[in-house]
Amino acid sequence: MGEKIMFGHSNMDLDCFGSLSMARYLYPGHLMVRSGRIHPVAKNLYTVYRDHLEMITAKELKKHSIDEVVIMDTRQYDRVKEYFRFIPDFSGKITVYDHHCETDCDIPGASVYDGDFGANTSMLCMELLKRDIHVDENDATIALAGIYADTGNFSHGNVTGRDFQAAQYLMEHGASLNAVGKLLSKLREEHQVSLFHRLLNTIQFHNIQGYSIITSWMKLEGQMAGLAAVIERIFEVEDADAYIAVFELEKEGSHLLIGRAGNPRIDLNIIMNSFGGAGHPQAASALIKNSSGFPIYAHLLNMLEQRLKHALTSMELMREAVTISRKMTLLDSALRLEESGNSGAPVVDEDERLVGMITLRDIQKGRKAGQMNAPVHAYMTRNVIHADRNTTIREIEQMFYRHDIGHLPILEDEKVVGQVTRSDYIKFLQNNGDFREIIPQE
Ligand SMILES: [Mn+2]
């Protein structure tokens, strides 16, 4: 009988450690193997929990005969080949737990467990929860750090209710939020802070297909620890739909692309795939070897222009506008609004041109003054903020926030063709993911 082992992908991140700390309860007795490279974000955690985790190195596998392998957080052979190097001719059972559902598995003979989870760790937690298995508080803390990291503190578009359930399970098992807060990547290193400021000064803003996209290009001598954490902070600070940083690594003669996106219509995985990279729709990267001298940055901008679906516009968001003729009385206007279920409507002249906006609140003022038979134009708001069919959701957002309006008439050739209301916008905000489905297919 040989040994059974388990490991995560090379360049182990917090989600790998989190997954393993849970998997050890599903597979007691499996040796945990550590990658030769630990991602900078996970170094502190590994230092602190080294003794608790009791991992062996990949090299030590040479001493064992192995008959079973369990893999965490990847289904790509390339990302685990450093382990298989030490177990040549492995022909035993391989089980994979991986939340990268959009990727094809190329590990021969592997059976894959997957599912929609923001963090791979959550998938393992749910398995333990289902079987009513209890975990130790150190493992709970490690796992919670993994979930926080892979879900962007529960804010990425990939987060599901089950990630929260998993977090709750871990809290009930004594996970320490204090420790998690300390272990999550911060810009601790001086070089990260200085890079952060340098990048902030070089980022470029683009409007591509209606999205606000930021990019940057910078030469670095070589790969630097904690680059992704810096990119994340910049993405947090700047209110953009996506940020893609291009680093030209001079010594290696390669380019490194790191991207973050926060808009469900942007899939960075597709963008990075075209550069030979991979990741999630909202976080992906690519390393382009032997590319010194190539205009990668220009190519990226081109690629974004070509590959991004156009941003949502008022066309997809607007509802049919109930218009009110300027000569109508307040009373008739009130009836019309109530019948149509609107709290406000554009007021138009004889040629259907926008001349004002009337809301139930304006009418209320007239009611108090006993003026319900007055014409609506006496109580309407003039100089109405309006948009057209091509106004993007982002611009609409700014109009709502900047002008504190509840109704935005949409005009075409000066005529009212629809309106977007605050409640339409709230609906959009809350159903961001599902909203995509009602967009006509191009
Ligand atoms: Mn992961």
Coordinates of C-alpha atoms and ligand atoms in Angstrom, one line a residue:
M1 CA 0.0 0.0 0.0
G2 CA 1.4 3.4 -1.0
E3 CA 0.8 6.8 0.4
K4 CA -2.1 9.1 -0.5
I5 CA -1.4 12.7 -1.1
M6 CA -3.1 16.0 -1.8
F7 CA -1.9 19.4 -3.0
G8 CA -3.0 22.7 -4.6
H9 CA -1.7 24.4 -7.8
S10 CA 1.8 25.8 -8.1
N11 CA 2.3 29.2 -6.7
M12 CA -0.1 28.3 -3.9
D13 CA -2.5 31.0 -2.9
L14 CA -4.7 31.5 0.1
D15 CA -7.6 29.6 -1.5
C16 CA -5.2 26.6 -2.0
F17 CA -4.3 26.6 1.7
G18 CA -7.9 27.1 2.7
S19 CA -9.0 24.2 0.5
L20 CA -6.4 21.9 1.9
S21 CA -7.2 22.8 5.5
M22 CA -10.7 21.6 4.8
A23 CA -9.8 18.6 2.6
R24 CA -7.7 17.1 5.4
Y25 CA -11.0 16.3 7.1
L26 CA -12.4 14.6 4.0
Y27 CA -9.2 12.8 3.4
P28 CA -7.6 12.1 6.7
G29 CA -4.3 10.4 6.3
H30 CA -3.5 12.0 3.0
L31 CA -0.1 13.8 3.1
M32 CA -0.3 17.5 2.2
V33 CA 2.3 18.5 -0.3
R34 CA 3.5 22.1 -0.6
S35 CA 4.4 23.8 -3.9
G36 CA 7.9 24.9 -4.4
R37 CA 6.4 28.4 -4.9
I38 CA 4.1 30.0 -2.5
H39 CA 2.3 33.0 -3.7
P40 CA 3.4 36.2 -1.9
V41 CA -0.2 36.8 -0.6
A42 CA 0.0 33.4 1.2
K43 CA 3.5 33.6 2.6
N44 CA 2.5 35.1 5.9
L45 CA -0.2 32.6 6.4
Y46 CA 2.1 29.7 5.7
T47 CA 4.8 31.1 8.1
V48 CA 2.3 31.3 10.9
Y49 CA 0.6 27.9 10.3
R50 CA 3.6 26.0 9.1
D51 CA 3.6 23.6 12.1
H52 CA -0.1 23.2 12.1
L53 CA -0.2 22.3 8.4
E54 CA 2.6 19.7 8.5
M55 CA 3.2 19.7 4.8
I56 CA 5.9 17.9 2.9
T57 CA 7.7 19.2 -0.1
A58 CA 7.2 17.9 -3.6
K59 CA 10.8 16.6 -3.6
E60 CA 10.1 14.4 -0.7
L61 CA 7.5 12.6 -2.8
K62 CA 10.5 10.7 -4.3
K63 CA 10.8 8.7 -1.1
H64 CA 7.2 7.4 -1.3
S65 CA 5.2 5.3 -3.5
I66 CA 2.0 7.1 -4.2
D67 CA -1.3 5.5 -5.1
E68 CA -3.8 8.3 -4.8
V69 CA -3.8 12.1 -5.5
V70 CA -6.3 14.8 -4.6
I71 CA -5.9 18.2 -6.3
M72 CA -7.3 21.5 -5.2
D73 CA -8.2 24.7 -7.1
T74 CA -7.0 23.7 -10.6
R75 CA -7.8 21.2 -13.3
Q76 CA -4.9 22.2 -15.5
Y77 CA -2.0 19.8 -15.7
D78 CA 0.4 22.7 -16.2
R79 CA -0.3 24.0 -12.8
V80 CA 0.4 20.7 -11.0
K81 CA 3.2 19.3 -13.1
E82 CA 5.8 20.2 -10.5
Y83 CA 4.4 17.5 -8.3
F84 CA 4.0 14.8 -11.0
R85 CA 7.6 15.3 -11.9
F86 CA 8.4 13.5 -8.6
I87 CA 5.9 10.7 -9.2
P88 CA 6.6 9.7 -12.7
D89 CA 4.3 7.0 -14.2
F90 CA 1.6 7.7 -11.7
S91 CA -1.4 5.6 -12.6
G92 CA -3.5 5.7 -9.4
K93 CA -6.7 7.6 -8.7
I94 CA -6.9 11.4 -9.2
T95 CA -9.7 13.5 -7.7
V96 CA -9.9 17.2 -8.4
Y97 CA -11.9 19.9 -6.5
D98 CA -11.9 23.0 -8.6
H99 CA -14.2 26.0 -8.9
H100 CA -12.8 27.1 -12.3
C101 CA -15.8 25.7 -14.0
E102 CA -15.2 27.4 -17.4
T103 CA -11.8 25.6 -17.8
D104 CA -11.4 22.2 -19.4
C105 CA -9.7 19.5 -17.4
D106 CA -6.5 18.2 -19.0
I107 CA -5.3 16.0 -16.1
P108 CA -5.6 12.5 -17.5
G109 CA -8.0 10.2 -15.7
A110 CA -9.1 12.8 -13.1
S111 CA -12.6 12.9 -11.7
V112 CA -13.6 16.5 -11.1
Y113 CA -15.9 17.9 -8.4
D114 CA -16.9 21.5 -9.2
G115 CA -19.6 24.0 -8.8
D116 CA -20.2 27.7 -8.7
F117 CA -18.3 29.1 -5.7
G118 CA -16.4 32.3 -5.3
A119 CA -13.7 30.4 -3.5
N120 CA -12.7 26.8 -3.9
T121 CA -12.5 26.6 -0.1
S122 CA -16.2 27.1 0.1
M123 CA -16.9 24.0 -2.0
L124 CA -14.9 21.9 0.5
C125 CA -16.6 23.6 3.5
M126 CA -20.0 22.8 2.1
E127 CA -19.0 19.2 1.8
L128 CA -18.0 19.1 5.5
L129 CA -21.2 20.9 6.5
K130 CA -23.2 18.4 4.6
R131 CA -21.5 15.5 6.4
D132 CA -21.7 17.3 9.7
I133 CA -17.9 17.2 10.2
H134 CA -16.3 19.5 12.7
V135 CA -13.1 21.4 12.1
D136 CA -10.4 22.8 14.4
E137 CA -10.2 26.6 14.8
N138 CA -6.9 26.9 13.1
D139 CA -8.2 25.2 10.0
A140 CA -11.4 27.3 10.2
T141 CA -9.2 30.5 10.2
I142 CA -7.0 29.3 7.3
A143 CA -10.1 28.4 5.3
L144 CA -11.9 31.7 6.0
A145 CA -8.8 33.6 4.8
G146 CA -9.0 31.6 1.6
I147 CA -12.6 32.5 1.1
Y148 CA -12.0 36.2 1.8
A149 CA -9.1 36.3 -0.6
D150 CA -10.8 34.5 -3.5
T151 CA -14.1 36.4 -3.2
G152 CA -12.5 39.8 -2.9
N153 CA -13.9 40.2 0.6
F154 CA -17.3 38.9 -0.7
S155 CA -17.5 41.6 -3.3
H156 CA -16.6 39.8 -6.6
G157 CA -19.2 38.9 -9.1
N158 CA -18.5 35.2 -8.6
V159 CA -19.6 35.2 -5.0
T160 CA -22.6 32.9 -4.3
G161 CA -24.8 32.5 -1.2
R162 CA -22.9 29.3 -0.5
D163 CA -19.7 31.2 0.1
F164 CA -21.5 33.0 2.9
Q165 CA -22.8 29.7 4.2
A166 CA -19.3 28.4 4.2
A167 CA -18.1 31.4 6.0
Q168 CA -20.8 31.0 8.6
Y169 CA -19.8 27.4 9.1
L170 CA -16.2 28.5 9.7
M171 CA -17.2 31.2 12.1
E172 CA -19.2 28.6 14.1
H173 CA -16.0 26.6 14.3
G174 CA -14.0 29.4 15.8
A175 CA -12.4 31.1 12.8
S176 CA -10.7 34.3 13.9
L177 CA -11.6 37.4 11.9
N178 CA -8.9 39.2 13.6
A179 CA -6.3 36.7 12.3
V180 CA -7.9 36.7 8.9
G181 CA -7.6 40.5 8.7
K182 CA -4.0 40.3 9.6
L183 CA -3.2 37.5 7.2
L184 CA -4.9 38.9 4.1
S185 CA -2.6 40.6 1.8
K186 CA -2.0 44.3 2.5
L187 CA 0.5 46.5 0.9
R188 CA 3.0 45.7 3.7
E189 CA 6.1 46.0 1.7
E190 CA 7.7 49.3 0.9
H191 CA 8.2 48.3 -2.7
Q192 CA 4.5 47.6 -3.0
V193 CA 3.6 51.0 -1.6
S194 CA 6.0 52.8 -3.9
L195 CA 4.8 50.8 -6.9
F196 CA 1.2 51.7 -6.0
H197 CA 2.0 55.4 -6.2
R198 CA 4.0 55.0 -9.4
L199 CA 1.1 53.1 -11.1
L200 CA -1.5 55.6 -9.9
N201 CA 0.5 58.3 -11.7
T202 CA 0.8 56.4 -14.9
I203 CA -2.7 54.9 -15.3
Q204 CA -4.6 55.9 -18.4
F205 CA -8.4 56.2 -18.6
H206 CA -10.2 54.9 -21.7
N207 CA -13.8 54.8 -22.8
I208 CA -14.0 51.4 -24.6
Q209 CA -17.4 50.2 -25.8
G210 CA -19.0 52.4 -23.2
Y211 CA -16.9 51.1 -20.3
S212 CA -14.5 53.0 -18.2
I213 CA -11.3 51.0 -18.5
I214 CA -8.0 51.8 -16.9
T215 CA -4.7 50.5 -18.2
S216 CA -1.1 51.0 -17.3
W217 CA 2.2 50.1 -18.9
M218 CA 5.4 50.0 -16.9
K219 CA 8.9 48.5 -17.2
L220 CA 10.1 46.3 -14.3
E221 CA 13.4 44.6 -14.0
G222 CA 11.6 41.3 -13.2
Q223 CA 8.7 39.8 -11.4
M224 CA 8.0 41.4 -8.1
A225 CA 6.4 39.9 -5.1
G226 CA 2.9 41.1 -4.4
L227 CA 2.2 42.7 -7.7
A228 CA -1.4 41.5 -7.9
A229 CA -2.2 43.0 -4.4
V230 CA -1.0 46.4 -5.7
I231 CA -3.2 46.1 -8.8
E232 CA -6.2 45.2 -6.6
R233 CA -5.7 48.3 -4.4
I234 CA -5.6 50.5 -7.5
F235 CA -8.7 48.9 -8.9
E236 CA -10.4 49.5 -5.5
V237 CA -9.4 53.2 -5.4
E238 CA -10.3 54.0 -9.0
D239 CA -14.0 53.7 -9.9
A240 CA -13.5 51.8 -13.2
D241 CA -15.2 48.8 -14.8
A242 CA -11.8 47.1 -15.3
Y243 CA -8.1 47.6 -14.8
I244 CA -5.4 45.9 -16.8
A245 CA -1.8 46.5 -16.0
V246 CA 0.9 45.6 -18.4
F247 CA 4.4 45.1 -17.1
E248 CA 7.4 44.7 -19.4
L249 CA 9.8 42.4 -17.5
E250 CA 13.1 43.5 -18.9
K251 CA 15.4 40.7 -17.6
E252 CA 13.1 37.9 -18.7
G253 CA 12.2 39.6 -22.0
S254 CA 8.5 38.9 -21.3
H255 CA 5.3 40.8 -20.6
L256 CA 3.0 40.2 -17.6
L257 CA -0.6 41.3 -17.8
I258 CA -2.7 41.4 -14.7
G259 CA -6.4 42.3 -14.8
R260 CA -9.3 43.0 -12.5
A261 CA -12.9 43.7 -13.5
G262 CA -16.0 44.5 -11.6
N263 CA -18.6 44.6 -14.4
P264 CA -20.4 41.3 -15.0
R265 CA -20.4 42.0 -18.8
I266 CA -16.6 42.1 -18.9
D267 CA -14.9 38.7 -19.0
L268 CA -11.2 39.1 -18.5
N269 CA -10.7 35.4 -18.9
I270 CA -11.5 35.8 -22.6
I271 CA -9.1 38.7 -22.9
M272 CA -6.3 36.9 -21.1
N273 CA -6.9 33.7 -23.0
S274 CA -6.1 35.5 -26.2
F275 CA -2.7 36.3 -24.6
G276 CA -2.2 32.7 -23.5
G277 CA -3.2 33.4 -19.9
A278 CA -6.2 32.4 -17.7
G279 CA -8.1 33.1 -14.6
H280 CA -11.7 34.2 -13.7
P281 CA -13.9 36.6 -15.6
Q282 CA -13.1 39.2 -12.9
A283 CA -9.5 38.4 -12.2
A284 CA -7.1 37.0 -14.7
S285 CA -3.5 37.3 -15.8
A286 CA -1.1 36.3 -18.6
L287 CA 2.6 35.9 -18.9
I288 CA 3.8 36.4 -22.5
K289 CA 7.3 35.0 -22.8
N290 CA 9.9 36.1 -25.4
S291 CA 7.9 39.2 -26.2
S292 CA 10.4 42.0 -25.6
G293 CA 10.0 44.6 -28.2
F294 CA 6.5 43.5 -29.1
P295 CA 3.8 46.2 -28.9
I296 CA 1.8 44.3 -26.3
Y297 CA 0.2 47.3 -24.8
A298 CA -1.2 48.6 -28.1
H299 CA -2.4 45.0 -28.9
L300 CA -4.2 44.9 -25.6
L301 CA -6.1 48.1 -26.3
N302 CA -7.1 46.7 -29.7
M303 CA -8.2 43.5 -28.2
L304 CA -10.4 45.3 -25.6
E305 CA -12.0 47.3 -28.4
Q306 CA -12.7 44.1 -30.3
R307 CA -13.6 41.6 -27.6
L308 CA -15.8 43.6 -25.2
K309 CA -19.5 43.5 -25.7
H310 CA -20.9 47.0 -25.7
A311 CA -21.9 48.4 -22.3
L312 CA -25.5 48.5 -21.4
T313 CA -27.3 51.6 -22.5
S314 CA -30.6 53.3 -21.7
M315 CA -32.1 51.3 -24.5
E316 CA -32.0 48.1 -22.4
L317 CA -32.9 49.9 -19.3
M318 CA -35.7 52.2 -20.3
R319 CA -39.4 51.7 -19.9
E320 CA -42.1 53.2 -22.1
A321 CA -42.6 56.8 -21.2
V322 CA -46.1 57.9 -20.2
T323 CA -46.0 61.5 -21.3
I324 CA -48.2 64.3 -20.1
S325 CA -49.3 67.1 -22.3
R326 CA -48.3 70.5 -20.8
K327 CA -51.9 71.7 -20.9
M328 CA -53.3 68.8 -18.8
T329 CA -54.6 69.7 -15.4
L330 CA -52.8 68.6 -12.2
L331 CA -55.8 66.4 -11.5
D332 CA -55.7 64.6 -14.9
S333 CA -51.9 64.3 -14.6
A334 CA -52.2 62.7 -11.2
L335 CA -54.7 60.2 -12.5
R336 CA -52.6 59.4 -15.4
L337 CA -49.5 58.8 -13.3
E338 CA -51.4 56.6 -10.8
E339 CA -53.0 54.5 -13.6
S340 CA -49.7 53.9 -15.2
G341 CA -47.9 53.2 -12.0
N342 CA -45.4 56.0 -12.4
S343 CA -44.3 58.4 -9.8
G344 CA -43.3 61.0 -12.4
A345 CA -43.5 61.6 -16.2
P346 CA -42.0 63.9 -18.9
V347 CA -44.2 66.8 -19.9
V348 CA -44.4 67.5 -23.6
D349 CA -45.7 70.2 -25.9
E350 CA -47.9 69.8 -29.0
D351 CA -45.0 68.3 -31.0
E352 CA -44.2 65.8 -28.3
R353 CA -41.1 67.7 -27.4
L354 CA -39.9 67.6 -23.8
V355 CA -40.7 70.8 -21.9
G356 CA -40.6 69.6 -18.3
M357 CA -41.0 66.9 -15.7
I358 CA -43.9 66.4 -13.3
T359 CA -43.8 64.1 -10.3
L360 CA -46.5 63.1 -7.8
R361 CA -44.6 65.2 -5.3
D362 CA -45.0 68.3 -7.4
I363 CA -48.7 67.5 -7.8
Q364 CA -48.9 67.2 -4.0
K365 CA -47.9 70.8 -3.7
G366 CA -50.7 71.8 -6.1
R367 CA -53.1 69.8 -4.1
K368 CA -52.2 71.6 -0.9
A369 CA -52.6 74.9 -2.6
G370 CA -56.1 73.8 -3.9
Q371 CA -54.8 74.1 -7.5
M372 CA -55.7 70.7 -8.9
N373 CA -57.3 72.4 -12.0
A374 CA -54.2 74.4 -12.8
P375 CA -52.3 73.4 -15.9
V376 CA -49.4 71.1 -15.3
H377 CA -46.8 73.5 -16.7
A378 CA -47.3 75.7 -13.7
Y379 CA -46.0 73.0 -11.3
M380 CA -43.5 71.1 -13.5
T381 CA -39.7 71.2 -13.3
R382 CA -38.2 72.9 -16.4
N383 CA -34.7 72.3 -17.7
V384 CA -34.9 68.6 -17.4
I385 CA -31.8 66.5 -17.4
H386 CA -32.2 63.9 -20.2
A387 CA -30.4 61.3 -22.1
D388 CA -30.6 59.5 -25.4
R389 CA -30.7 55.8 -26.5
N390 CA -27.0 55.5 -26.5
T391 CA -26.3 56.8 -23.0
T392 CA -24.5 54.1 -21.1
I393 CA -25.5 52.8 -17.8
R394 CA -22.4 54.4 -16.3
E395 CA -23.4 57.9 -17.6
I396 CA -27.0 57.3 -16.3
E397 CA -25.6 56.4 -12.9
Q398 CA -23.7 59.7 -12.8
M399 CA -26.8 61.6 -13.8
F400 CA -28.8 60.0 -11.0
Y401 CA -26.1 60.6 -8.4
R402 CA -25.0 64.0 -9.4
H403 CA -28.4 65.6 -10.0
D404 CA -30.3 63.6 -7.5
I405 CA -33.1 62.9 -10.0
G406 CA -35.6 60.1 -10.0
H407 CA -36.6 60.1 -13.6
L408 CA -34.5 60.4 -16.7
P409 CA -36.4 61.0 -20.0
I410 CA -34.8 59.4 -23.1
L411 CA -35.0 61.5 -26.2
E412 CA -34.6 60.8 -29.9
D413 CA -34.8 63.8 -32.3
E414 CA -36.0 65.9 -29.3
K415 CA -39.0 63.6 -28.8
V416 CA -39.5 61.5 -25.7
V417 CA -39.2 57.8 -26.5
G418 CA -38.9 56.4 -23.0
Q419 CA -37.6 57.0 -19.5
V420 CA -35.3 55.4 -17.0
T421 CA -36.5 55.8 -13.4
R422 CA -34.6 55.3 -10.1
S423 CA -36.5 52.1 -9.6
D424 CA -35.4 50.8 -13.0
Y425 CA -31.9 51.6 -11.9
I426 CA -32.3 49.8 -8.5
K427 CA -33.7 46.8 -10.4
F428 CA -30.6 46.8 -12.6
L429 CA -28.3 47.2 -9.6
Q430 CA -29.8 44.3 -7.7
N431 CA -30.1 41.9 -10.7
N432 CA -26.9 42.8 -12.3
G433 CA -26.1 39.2 -13.2
D434 CA -29.5 38.2 -14.5
F435 CA -29.9 41.4 -16.4
R436 CA -27.6 40.1 -19.0
E437 CA -30.2 37.5 -20.0
I438 CA -32.7 40.0 -21.3
I439 CA -30.3 41.6 -23.7
P440 CA -31.1 40.6 -27.2
Q441 CA -28.4 38.3 -28.7
E442 CA -26.2 39.9 -31.3
Ligands
MN1 MN -9.4 29.7 -6.1

